[in-house]
Amino acid sequence: MGMTLKELLTKGEGTLSAQEAKTLAAQCRMDVETLYTLLEERGIKIIEDEADADVNLDVDSI
């Protein structure tokens, strides 16, 4: 990542992985949902981890 929250919000574009967002939230002492909201309002996209995306399995395809 390498950017501070202030730099991310000032730049107002780009992407951040879900893990980077969680780390940044911890560093800023804020909850992840609040950070996601701030970033998304500034046009910064959060890329969810692929491991988290597999939680919703299609039962019919098994």
CSV table of N, CA and C in Angstrom, one decimal:
chain,number,residue,atom,x,y,z
A,1,MET,N,0.8,-1.2,0.0
A,1,MET,CA,0.0,0.0,0.0
A,1,MET,C,0.9,1.2,0.0
A,2,GLY,N,1.5,1.6,1.1
A,2,GLY,CA,2.4,2.7,1.2
A,2,GLY,C,1.9,4.1,1.3
A,3,MET,N,0.6,4.2,1.2
A,3,MET,CA,0.0,5.6,1.3
A,3,MET,C,-0.8,5.7,2.7
A,4,THR,N,-0.8,6.9,3.2
A,4,THR,CA,-1.5,7.1,4.4
A,4,THR,C,-3.0,7.4,4.0
A,5,LEU,N,-3.9,7.4,5.0
A,5,LEU,CA,-5.3,7.6,4.8
A,5,LEU,C,-5.4,9.0,4.2
A,6,LYS,N,-4.7,10.0,4.7
A,6,LYS,CA,-4.8,11.4,4.2
A,6,LYS,C,-4.4,11.4,2.7
A,7,GLU,N,-3.3,10.7,2.3
A,7,GLU,CA,-2.9,10.7,0.9
A,7,GLU,C,-4.0,10.0,0.0
A,8,LEU,N,-4.5,8.9,0.5
A,8,LEU,CA,-5.6,8.2,-0.3
A,8,LEU,C,-6.8,9.1,-0.5
A,9,LEU,N,-7.2,9.8,0.6
A,9,LEU,CA,-8.4,10.6,0.5
A,9,LEU,C,-8.1,11.8,-0.4
A,10,THR,N,-6.9,12.4,-0.3
A,10,THR,CA,-6.6,13.5,-1.2
A,10,THR,C,-6.5,13.2,-2.6
A,11,LYS,N,-5.9,12.0,-2.9
A,11,LYS,CA,-5.7,11.5,-4.3
A,11,LYS,C,-7.1,11.2,-4.9
A,12,GLY,N,-7.9,10.5,-4.1
A,12,GLY,CA,-9.3,10.2,-4.5
A,12,GLY,C,-9.5,9.3,-5.6
A,13,GLU,N,-8.6,8.4,-5.8
A,13,GLU,CA,-8.8,7.4,-6.9
A,13,GLU,C,-7.9,6.2,-6.6
A,14,GLY,N,-8.2,5.1,-7.2
A,14,GLY,CA,-7.3,3.9,-7.1
A,14,GLY,C,-8.1,2.8,-6.4
A,15,THR,N,-7.3,1.8,-6.1
A,15,THR,CA,-7.8,0.6,-5.5
A,15,THR,C,-7.0,0.2,-4.2
A,16,LEU,N,-7.7,-0.6,-3.4
A,16,LEU,CA,-7.1,-1.1,-2.2
A,16,LEU,C,-7.6,-2.5,-1.9
A,17,SER,N,-6.7,-3.4,-1.5
A,17,SER,CA,-7.2,-4.7,-1.2
A,17,SER,C,-7.9,-4.7,0.1
A,18,ALA,N,-8.8,-5.7,0.4
A,18,ALA,CA,-9.5,-5.7,1.6
A,18,ALA,C,-8.6,-5.9,2.8
A,19,GLN,N,-7.5,-6.6,2.6
A,19,GLN,CA,-6.5,-6.8,3.7
A,19,GLN,C,-5.8,-5.4,4.0
A,20,GLU,N,-5.5,-4.7,3.0
A,20,GLU,CA,-4.9,-3.4,3.2
A,20,GLU,C,-5.8,-2.4,3.9
A,21,ALA,N,-7.1,-2.5,3.5
A,21,ALA,CA,-8.1,-1.7,4.2
A,21,ALA,C,-8.2,-2.0,5.6
A,22,LYS,N,-8.2,-3.3,6.0
A,22,LYS,CA,-8.3,-3.7,7.4
A,22,LYS,C,-7.1,-3.2,8.2
A,23,THR,N,-5.9,-3.3,7.6
A,23,THR,CA,-4.7,-2.8,8.2
A,23,THR,C,-4.8,-1.3,8.4
A,24,LEU,N,-5.2,-0.6,7.4
A,24,LEU,CA,-5.3,0.9,7.5
A,24,LEU,C,-6.3,1.3,8.5
A,25,ALA,N,-7.4,0.6,8.6
A,25,ALA,CA,-8.4,0.9,9.6
A,25,ALA,C,-7.9,0.7,11.0
A,26,ALA,N,-7.1,-0.4,11.2
A,26,ALA,CA,-6.5,-0.6,12.5
A,26,ALA,C,-5.5,0.5,12.9
A,27,GLN,N,-4.7,0.9,11.9
A,27,GLN,CA,-3.7,2.0,12.1
A,27,GLN,C,-4.4,3.3,12.5
A,28,CYS,N,-5.6,3.5,11.9
A,28,CYS,CA,-6.3,4.8,12.1
A,28,CYS,C,-7.3,4.7,13.3
A,29,ARG,N,-7.3,3.5,13.9
A,29,ARG,CA,-8.2,3.3,15.0
A,29,ARG,C,-9.7,3.6,14.7
A,30,MET,N,-10.1,3.1,13.5
A,30,MET,CA,-11.5,3.2,13.1
A,30,MET,C,-12.0,1.8,12.6
A,31,ASP,N,-13.3,1.7,12.7
A,31,ASP,CA,-13.9,0.4,12.2
A,31,ASP,C,-13.8,0.3,10.7
A,32,VAL,N,-13.8,-0.9,10.2
A,32,VAL,CA,-13.6,-1.2,8.8
A,32,VAL,C,-14.7,-0.6,7.9
A,33,GLU,N,-16.0,-0.7,8.4
A,33,GLU,CA,-17.1,-0.2,7.6
A,33,GLU,C,-17.0,1.3,7.4
A,34,THR,N,-16.6,2.1,8.5
A,34,THR,CA,-16.4,3.5,8.3
A,34,THR,C,-15.4,3.8,7.3
A,35,LEU,N,-14.3,3.1,7.4
A,35,LEU,CA,-13.2,3.3,6.4
A,35,LEU,C,-13.6,3.0,5.0
A,36,TYR,N,-14.4,1.9,4.8
A,36,TYR,CA,-14.9,1.6,3.5
A,36,TYR,C,-15.8,2.7,2.9
A,37,THR,N,-16.6,3.3,3.8
A,37,THR,CA,-17.5,4.3,3.4
A,37,THR,C,-16.7,5.6,2.9
A,38,LEU,N,-15.7,5.9,3.7
A,38,LEU,CA,-14.9,7.1,3.4
A,38,LEU,C,-14.2,6.9,2.1
A,39,LEU,N,-13.6,5.7,1.9
A,39,LEU,CA,-12.8,5.4,0.6
A,39,LEU,C,-13.8,5.4,-0.6
A,40,GLU,N,-14.9,4.7,-0.4
A,40,GLU,CA,-15.8,4.6,-1.6
A,40,GLU,C,-16.4,6.0,-2.0
A,41,GLU,N,-16.6,6.9,-1.0
A,41,GLU,CA,-17.1,8.2,-1.3
A,41,GLU,C,-16.1,9.0,-2.1
A,42,ARG,N,-14.8,8.7,-1.9
A,42,ARG,CA,-13.8,9.3,-2.7
A,42,ARG,C,-13.4,8.6,-4.0
A,43,GLY,N,-14.1,7.6,-4.3
A,43,GLY,CA,-13.8,6.9,-5.6
A,43,GLY,C,-12.8,5.8,-5.5
A,44,ILE,N,-12.4,5.4,-4.3
A,44,ILE,CA,-11.4,4.4,-4.1
A,44,ILE,C,-12.1,3.0,-4.0
A,45,LYS,N,-11.7,2.1,-4.8
A,45,LYS,CA,-12.4,0.8,-4.8
A,45,LYS,C,-11.7,-0.2,-3.9
A,46,ILE,N,-12.5,-1.0,-3.2
A,46,ILE,CA,-11.9,-2.0,-2.3
A,46,ILE,C,-12.1,-3.4,-3.1
A,47,ILE,N,-11.0,-4.0,-3.3
A,47,ILE,CA,-11.0,-5.3,-3.9
A,47,ILE,C,-11.0,-6.4,-2.8
A,48,GLU,N,-12.2,-7.1,-2.8
A,48,GLU,CA,-12.4,-8.2,-1.8
A,48,GLU,C,-11.4,-9.3,-2.1
A,49,ASP,N,-10.9,-9.9,-1.0
A,49,ASP,CA,-10.0,-11.1,-1.2
A,49,ASP,C,-10.8,-12.2,-1.8
A,50,GLU,N,-10.1,-13.0,-2.6
A,50,GLU,CA,-10.8,-14.1,-3.3
A,50,GLU,C,-11.2,-15.2,-2.3
A,51,ALA,N,-10.5,-15.4,-1.2
A,51,ALA,CA,-10.9,-16.4,-0.2
A,51,ALA,C,-12.3,-16.0,0.4
A,52,ASP,N,-12.5,-14.7,0.6
A,52,ASP,CA,-13.8,-14.2,1.2
A,52,ASP,C,-14.9,-14.4,0.2
A,53,ALA,N,-14.6,-14.3,-1.1
A,53,ALA,CA,-15.6,-14.4,-2.1
A,53,ALA,C,-16.2,-15.8,-2.3
A,54,ASP,N,-15.4,-16.8,-1.9
A,54,ASP,CA,-15.8,-18.2,-2.0
A,54,ASP,C,-16.8,-18.6,-0.9
A,55,VAL,N,-17.1,-17.8,0.0
A,55,VAL,CA,-18.1,-18.1,1.1
A,55,VAL,C,-19.4,-18.4,0.5
A,56,ASN,N,-19.9,-17.7,-0.5
A,56,ASN,CA,-21.2,-17.9,-1.1
A,56,ASN,C,-21.1,-18.9,-2.2
A,57,LEU,N,-21.2,-20.2,-1.8
A,57,LEU,CA,-21.2,-21.3,-2.8
A,57,LEU,C,-22.6,-21.6,-3.3
A,58,ASP,N,-22.6,-22.0,-4.6
A,58,ASP,CA,-23.8,-22.3,-5.2
A,58,ASP,C,-24.1,-23.8,-5.0
A,59,VAL,N,-25.1,-24.1,-4.1
A,59,VAL,CA,-25.3,-25.5,-3.7
A,59,VAL,C,-25.7,-26.4,-4.9
A,60,ASP,N,-26.5,-25.8,-5.9
A,60,ASP,CA,-26.9,-26.6,-7.0
A,60,ASP,C,-25.8,-27.1,-7.9
A,61,SER,N,-24.7,-26.4,-7.9
A,61,SER,CA,-23.6,-26.8,-8.7
A,61,SER,C,-22.7,-27.9,-8.2
A,62,ILE,N,-23.0,-28.3,-6.9
A,62,ILE,CA,-22.2,-29.4,-6.3
A,62,ILE,C,-22.6,-30.7,-6.7
